[in-house]
PDB file of C-alpha atoms in Angstrom:
ATOM      1  CA  MET A 531       0.000   0.000   0.000  1.00 49.00           C
ATOM      2  CA  ASP A 532       1.486   3.300  -1.114  1.00 57.00           C
ATOM      3  CA  GLN A 533       1.622   6.127   1.327  1.00 62.00           C
ATOM      4  CA  ALA A 534      -0.344   9.116  -0.005  1.00 67.00           C
ATOM      5  CA  GLN A 535       1.804  12.110  -0.732  1.00 75.00           C
ATOM      6  CA  THR A 536       0.530  15.399   0.618  1.00 79.00           C
ATOM      7  CA  LEU A 537       0.844  18.353  -1.731  1.00 77.00           C
ATOM      8  CA  SER A 538       0.846  21.949  -0.669  1.00 83.00           C
ATOM      9  CA  VAL A 539      -0.483  24.839  -2.689  1.00 82.00           C
ATOM     10  CA  LEU A 540       3.123  26.034  -2.684  1.00 81.00           C
ATOM     11  CA  ASP A 541       3.994  22.985  -4.799  1.00 84.00           C
ATOM     12  CA  LEU A 542       1.802  24.208  -7.655  1.00 87.00           C
ATOM     13  CA  PRO A 543       3.627  25.667 -10.638  1.00 90.00           C
ATOM     14  CA  ASP A 544       3.887  29.458 -10.743  1.00 91.00           C
ATOM     15  CA  SER A 545       2.006  29.554 -14.052  1.00 92.00           C
ATOM     16  CA  LEU A 546      -0.997  27.835 -12.468  1.00 93.00           C
ATOM     17  CA  LEU A 547      -0.922  30.145  -9.441  1.00 93.00           C
ATOM     18  CA  LEU A 548      -0.632  33.143 -11.758  1.00 94.00           C
ATOM     19  CA  ASN A 549      -3.729  31.917 -13.602  1.00 93.00           C
ATOM     20  CA  VAL A 550      -5.612  31.626 -10.290  1.00 94.00           C
ATOM     21  CA  PHE A 551      -4.469  35.090  -9.168  1.00 95.00           C
ATOM     22  CA  THR A 552      -5.760  36.687 -12.397  1.00 95.00           C
ATOM     23  CA  SER A 553      -9.304  35.598 -11.517  1.00 94.00           C
ATOM     24  CA  LEU A 554      -9.173  37.298  -8.102  1.00 95.00           C
ATOM     25  CA  PRO A 555     -10.315  40.844  -7.363  1.00 94.00           C
ATOM     26  CA  LEU A 556      -7.678  43.384  -6.347  1.00 93.00           C
ATOM     27  CA  GLN A 557      -8.389  43.116  -2.612  1.00 93.00           C
ATOM     28  CA  SER A 558      -7.945  39.335  -2.699  1.00 95.00           C
ATOM     29  CA  VAL A 559      -4.665  39.566  -4.605  1.00 95.00           C
ATOM     30  CA  THR A 560      -3.437  42.034  -1.992  1.00 94.00           C
ATOM     31  CA  CYS A 561      -4.459  39.733   0.888  1.00 94.00           C
ATOM     32  CA  VAL A 562      -2.976  36.616  -0.715  1.00 94.00           C
ATOM     33  CA  SER A 563       0.296  38.441  -1.385  1.00 94.00           C
ATOM     34  CA  LEU A 564       0.693  39.008   2.347  1.00 95.00           C
ATOM     35  CA  THR A 565       0.569  35.297   3.241  1.00 94.00           C
ATOM     36  CA  CYS A 566       4.060  34.271   2.125  1.00 93.00           C
ATOM     37  CA  SER A 567       7.036  35.400   0.064  1.00 93.00           C
ATOM     38  CA  HIS A 568       6.167  32.922  -2.720  1.00 93.00           C
ATOM     39  CA  PHE A 569       2.694  34.457  -3.200  1.00 94.00           C
ATOM     40  CA  SER A 570       4.117  37.939  -2.809  1.00 95.00           C
ATOM     41  CA  ARG A 571       6.510  37.302  -5.697  1.00 95.00           C
ATOM     42  CA  ILE A 572       3.671  36.008  -7.904  1.00 94.00           C
ATOM     43  CA  ALA A 573       1.478  38.979  -6.938  1.00 95.00           C
ATOM     44  CA  LEU A 574       4.162  41.319  -8.316  1.00 95.00           C
ATOM     45  CA  ASP A 575       4.354  39.560 -11.691  1.00 96.00           C
ATOM     46  CA  PRO A 576       3.908  42.091 -14.535  1.00 95.00           C
ATOM     47  CA  GLN A 577       1.730  39.660 -16.522  1.00 95.00           C
ATOM     48  CA  LEU A 578      -0.719  39.442 -13.603  1.00 96.00           C
ATOM     49  CA  TRP A 579      -1.070  43.222 -13.483  1.00 95.00           C
ATOM     50  CA  LYS A 580      -1.397  43.513 -17.248  1.00 94.00           C
ATOM     51  CA  THR A 581      -4.215  40.949 -17.219  1.00 94.00           C
ATOM     52  CA  MET A 582      -5.951  42.593 -14.252  1.00 95.00           C
ATOM     53  CA  PHE A 583      -5.559  46.048 -15.838  1.00 93.00           C
ATOM     54  CA  GLN A 584      -7.135  44.896 -19.113  1.00 93.00           C
ATOM     55  CA  ARG A 585      -9.908  43.101 -17.209  1.00 93.00           C
ATOM     56  CA  ASP A 586     -10.812  45.996 -14.900  1.00 91.00           C
ATOM     57  CA  PHE A 587     -10.081  48.982 -17.179  1.00 87.00           C
ATOM     58  CA  LYS A 588     -11.245  47.526 -20.487  1.00 85.00           C
ATOM     59  CA  SER A 589     -10.987  50.503 -22.818  1.00 76.00           C
ATOM     60  CA  VAL A 590      -8.156  52.373 -21.072  1.00 81.00           C
ATOM     61  CA  PRO A 591      -4.750  52.083 -22.753  1.00 85.00           C
ATOM     62  CA  LEU A 592      -1.534  52.035 -20.763  1.00 85.00           C
ATOM     63  CA  ARG A 593      -0.114  55.565 -20.537  1.00 85.00           C
ATOM     64  CA  PRO A 594       3.193  55.994 -22.403  1.00 85.00           C
ATOM     65  CA  LYS A 595       4.857  57.327 -19.230  1.00 86.00           C
ATOM     66  CA  ALA A 596       3.527  54.563 -16.961  1.00 88.00           C
ATOM     67  CA  SER A 597       6.323  52.809 -15.089  1.00 91.00           C
ATOM     68  CA  SER A 598       4.491  49.452 -14.970  1.00 93.00           C
ATOM     69  CA  TRP A 599       1.093  47.804 -15.351  1.00 94.00           C
ATOM     70  CA  ARG A 600       0.867  47.546 -11.555  1.00 94.00           C
ATOM     71  CA  ALA A 601       1.714  51.222 -11.000  1.00 92.00           C
ATOM     72  CA  GLU A 602      -0.854  52.323 -13.600  1.00 91.00           C
ATOM     73  CA  TYR A 603      -3.495  50.016 -12.115  1.00 92.00           C
ATOM     74  CA  ARG A 604      -2.838  51.494  -8.661  1.00 90.00           C
ATOM     75  CA  ARG A 605      -2.922  55.056 -10.041  1.00 88.00           C
ATOM     76  CA  LEU A 606      -6.291  54.550 -11.716  1.00 87.00           C
ATOM     77  CA  TYR A 607      -7.723  52.624  -8.773  1.00 87.00           C
ATOM     78  CA  ASP A 608      -6.537  55.056  -6.093  1.00 85.00           C
ATOM     79  CA  GLU A 609      -6.856  58.384  -7.914  1.00 80.00           C
ATOM     80  CA  SER A 610      -9.992  58.031 -10.059  1.00 76.00           C
ATOM     81  CA  PRO A 611     -13.222  59.427  -8.636  1.00 71.00           C
ATOM     82  CA  ALA A 612     -15.633  56.652  -7.762  1.00 70.00           C
ATOM     83  CA  VAL A 613     -18.520  58.545  -6.175  1.00 69.00           C
ATOM     84  CA  LEU A 614     -20.631  61.309  -7.666  1.00 67.00           C
ATOM     85  CA  CYS A 615     -20.641  63.976  -4.978  1.00 71.00           C
ATOM     86  CA  GLU A 616     -22.227  66.800  -6.960  1.00 76.00           C
ATOM     87  CA  GLU A 617     -23.891  67.364 -10.318  1.00 81.00           C
ATOM     88  CA  VAL A 618     -22.721  70.628 -11.834  1.00 84.00           C
ATOM     89  CA  LEU A 619     -25.425  72.356 -13.869  1.00 87.00           C
ATOM     90  CA  GLY A 620     -24.882  75.288 -16.159  1.00 89.00           C
ATOM     91  CA  HIS A 621     -24.736  74.092 -19.760  1.00 92.00           C
ATOM     92  CA  GLU A 622     -27.723  73.851 -22.072  1.00 93.00           C
ATOM     93  CA  ASP A 623     -26.195  71.120 -24.256  1.00 94.00           C
ATOM     94  CA  GLU A 624     -23.740  68.226 -24.121  1.00 93.00           C
ATOM     95  CA  VAL A 625     -20.459  68.864 -22.289  1.00 94.00           C
ATOM     96  CA  LEU A 626     -17.649  67.823 -24.651  1.00 94.00           C
ATOM     97  CA  HIS A 627     -14.592  68.356 -22.463  1.00 94.00           C
ATOM     98  CA  VAL A 628     -13.619  68.838 -18.827  1.00 94.00           C
ATOM     99  CA  THR A 629     -10.101  69.822 -17.788  1.00 94.00           C
ATOM    100  CA  PHE A 630      -8.653  70.397 -14.333  1.00 94.00           C
ATOM    101  CA  SER A 631      -6.185  73.075 -13.307  1.00 93.00           C
ATOM    102  CA  HIS A 632      -2.725  71.915 -12.237  1.00 91.00           C
ATOM    103  CA  ASN A 633      -3.289  73.008  -8.631  1.00 90.00           C
ATOM    104  CA  GLY A 634      -6.678  71.229  -8.517  1.00 88.00           C
ATOM    105  CA  GLU A 635      -8.537  74.384  -7.456  1.00 92.00           C
ATOM    106  CA  MET A 636     -10.473  74.880 -10.734  1.00 94.00           C
ATOM    107  CA  PHE A 637     -11.897  72.978 -13.656  1.00 95.00           C
ATOM    108  CA  ALA A 638     -13.168  74.136 -17.050  1.00 96.00           C
ATOM    109  CA  THR A 639     -16.038  72.782 -19.144  1.00 96.00           C
ATOM    110  CA  CYS A 640     -16.619  73.138 -22.889  1.00 96.00           C
ATOM    111  CA  SER A 641     -19.974  72.423 -24.460  1.00 96.00           C
ATOM    112  CA  LYS A 642     -22.014  72.247 -27.629  1.00 96.00           C
ATOM    113  CA  ASP A 643     -23.945  75.260 -26.308  1.00 96.00           C
ATOM    114  CA  GLY A 644     -20.884  77.403 -27.177  1.00 95.00           C
ATOM    115  CA  LEU A 645     -20.054  78.203 -23.572  1.00 96.00           C
ATOM    116  CA  VAL A 646     -16.753  77.764 -21.791  1.00 95.00           C
ATOM    117  CA  LYS A 647     -17.062  77.848 -18.021  1.00 96.00           C
ATOM    118  CA  VAL A 648     -14.429  77.858 -15.299  1.00 95.00           C
ATOM    119  CA  TRP A 649     -15.527  76.505 -11.935  1.00 95.00           C
ATOM    120  CA  GLU A 650     -14.012  76.646  -8.464  1.00 93.00           C
ATOM    121  CA  ALA A 651     -13.454  73.021  -7.408  1.00 90.00           C
ATOM    122  CA  THR A 652     -15.067  73.504  -4.014  1.00 88.00           C
ATOM    123  CA  THR A 653     -18.080  71.840  -2.450  1.00 84.00           C
ATOM    124  CA  PRO A 654     -20.415  73.029  -3.753  1.00 89.00           C
ATOM    125  CA  CYS A 655     -18.789  74.070  -7.050  1.00 91.00           C
ATOM    126  CA  THR A 656     -19.083  77.746  -7.879  1.00 93.00           C
ATOM    127  CA  LEU A 657     -18.853  79.465 -11.249  1.00 94.00           C
ATOM    128  CA  ARG A 658     -15.766  81.665 -11.549  1.00 92.00           C
ATOM    129  CA  PHE A 659     -15.827  82.622 -15.248  1.00 90.00           C
ATOM    130  CA  SER A 660     -18.097  82.070 -18.240  1.00 92.00           C
ATOM    131  CA  ALA A 661     -17.859  83.096 -21.888  1.00 92.00           C
ATOM    132  CA  ASP A 662     -20.404  82.592 -24.653  1.00 94.00           C
ATOM    133  CA  MET A 663     -18.247  81.965 -27.714  1.00 94.00           C
ATOM    134  CA  LYS A 664     -21.270  81.754 -30.028  1.00 94.00           C
ATOM    135  CA  THR A 665     -22.017  85.401 -29.266  1.00 92.00           C
ATOM    136  CA  ARG A 666     -18.418  86.624 -28.908  1.00 89.00           C
ATOM    137  CA  LEU A 667     -16.784  85.016 -31.935  1.00 90.00           C
ATOM    138  CA  ASN A 668     -19.584  83.201 -33.784  1.00 92.00           C
ATOM    139  CA  TRP A 669     -18.328  79.734 -32.823  1.00 94.00           C
ATOM    140  CA  ARG A 670     -20.585  76.714 -33.293  1.00 94.00           C
ATOM    141  CA  TYR A 671     -19.333  75.188 -30.031  1.00 95.00           C
ATOM    142  CA  THR A 672     -16.383  75.030 -27.666  1.00 95.00           C
ATOM    143  CA  GLN A 673     -14.520  71.759 -27.885  1.00 94.00           C
ATOM    144  CA  TYR A 674     -11.365  71.760 -25.762  1.00 95.00           C
ATOM    145  CA  SER A 675      -9.620  73.747 -23.051  1.00 96.00           C
ATOM    146  CA  GLN A 676      -6.305  73.579 -21.200  1.00 96.00           C
ATOM    147  CA  PHE A 677      -4.858  75.544 -18.291  1.00 96.00           C
ATOM    148  CA  ASN A 678      -1.286  76.842 -18.473  1.00 95.00           C
ATOM    149  CA  LYS A 679       1.198  75.698 -15.794  1.00 94.00           C
ATOM    150  CA  SER A 680       0.466  78.628 -13.470  1.00 95.00           C
ATOM    151  CA  ASP A 681      -3.321  78.226 -13.983  1.00 94.00           C
ATOM    152  CA  SER A 682      -3.649  81.917 -14.872  1.00 93.00           C
ATOM    153  CA  LEU A 683      -4.466  81.404 -18.573  1.00 94.00           C
ATOM    154  CA  LEU A 684      -6.950  79.112 -20.296  1.00 95.00           C
ATOM    155  CA  LEU A 685      -6.568  78.014 -23.907  1.00 95.00           C
ATOM    156  CA  VAL A 686      -9.972  77.310 -25.481  1.00 95.00           C
ATOM    157  CA  ALA A 687     -10.485  75.709 -28.884  1.00 95.00           C
ATOM    158  CA  GLY A 688     -13.743  75.833 -30.765  1.00 94.00           C
ATOM    159  CA  VAL A 689     -15.404  75.067 -34.071  1.00 93.00           C
ATOM    160  CA  VAL A 690     -16.210  77.835 -36.528  1.00 90.00           C
ATOM    161  CA  GLY A 691     -17.906  76.721 -39.741  1.00 84.00           C
ATOM    162  CA  PHE A 692     -15.820  73.780 -40.922  1.00 85.00           C
ATOM    163  CA  GLY A 693     -12.601  74.851 -39.221  1.00 87.00           C
ATOM    164  CA  GLY A 694     -11.337  75.669 -35.798  1.00 91.00           C
ATOM    165  CA  GLU A 695     -10.050  78.603 -33.815  1.00 92.00           C
ATOM    166  CA  PHE A 696      -8.566  79.096 -30.404  1.00 92.00           C
ATOM    167  CA  VAL A 697      -8.428  81.904 -27.881  1.00 93.00           C
ATOM    168  CA  ILE A 698      -6.586  82.428 -24.631  1.00 94.00           C
ATOM    169  CA  PHE A 699      -8.384  83.834 -21.600  1.00 93.00           C
ATOM    170  CA  ASP A 700      -6.542  85.594 -18.802  1.00 92.00           C
ATOM    171  CA  LEU A 701      -8.390  84.227 -15.775  1.00 89.00           C
ATOM    172  CA  ASN A 702      -7.016  86.865 -13.397  1.00 85.00           C
ATOM    173  CA  GLN A 703      -7.805  89.943 -15.517  1.00 82.00           C
ATOM    174  CA  GLY A 704     -10.868  88.594 -17.336  1.00 71.00           C
ATOM    175  CA  TYR A 705      -9.836  89.511 -20.845  1.00 70.00           C
ATOM    176  CA  ILE A 706      -9.307  87.554 -24.024  1.00 74.00           C
ATOM    177  CA  PHE A 707      -6.352  87.195 -26.415  1.00 73.00           C
ATOM    178  CA  VAL A 708      -7.502  86.186 -29.902  1.00 55.00           C
TER     179      VAL A 708
END
């Protein structure tokens, strides 16, 4: 009579464990990685994080400057808003673009209604600046905006006829450079 051999989960090949880890949610992978150095090493495998990234962030590509799949997963998981805390009203049509200032104190919205609006990122949000580009420059709509590094200027791009134009607003003085 042969004596039965006892196998441990640690005896499983890394490739099989990696396959099991890819089916776990993030919290479980984190917990399992804390149990032993073997599981910790598998939990740091780049292929695991690539698979989990593609599973959990389906249509999001890896940023060119991302240091690793794991770092990008953590960045999106930890830094992306997950709860709607306020609905900001103020546009009459679809909002096409939202951009945040570098210091995080403001955000700008561009819309098909031709308005560009700059909001204070407080709770509740308050309107700091608004410009109707349909009236000012005969734009069809505002499409894109970007703050400069000091957050004192706002570049706004819009559609005019079949082409595009851009203007720069001085947010401190309230005037426009065309």
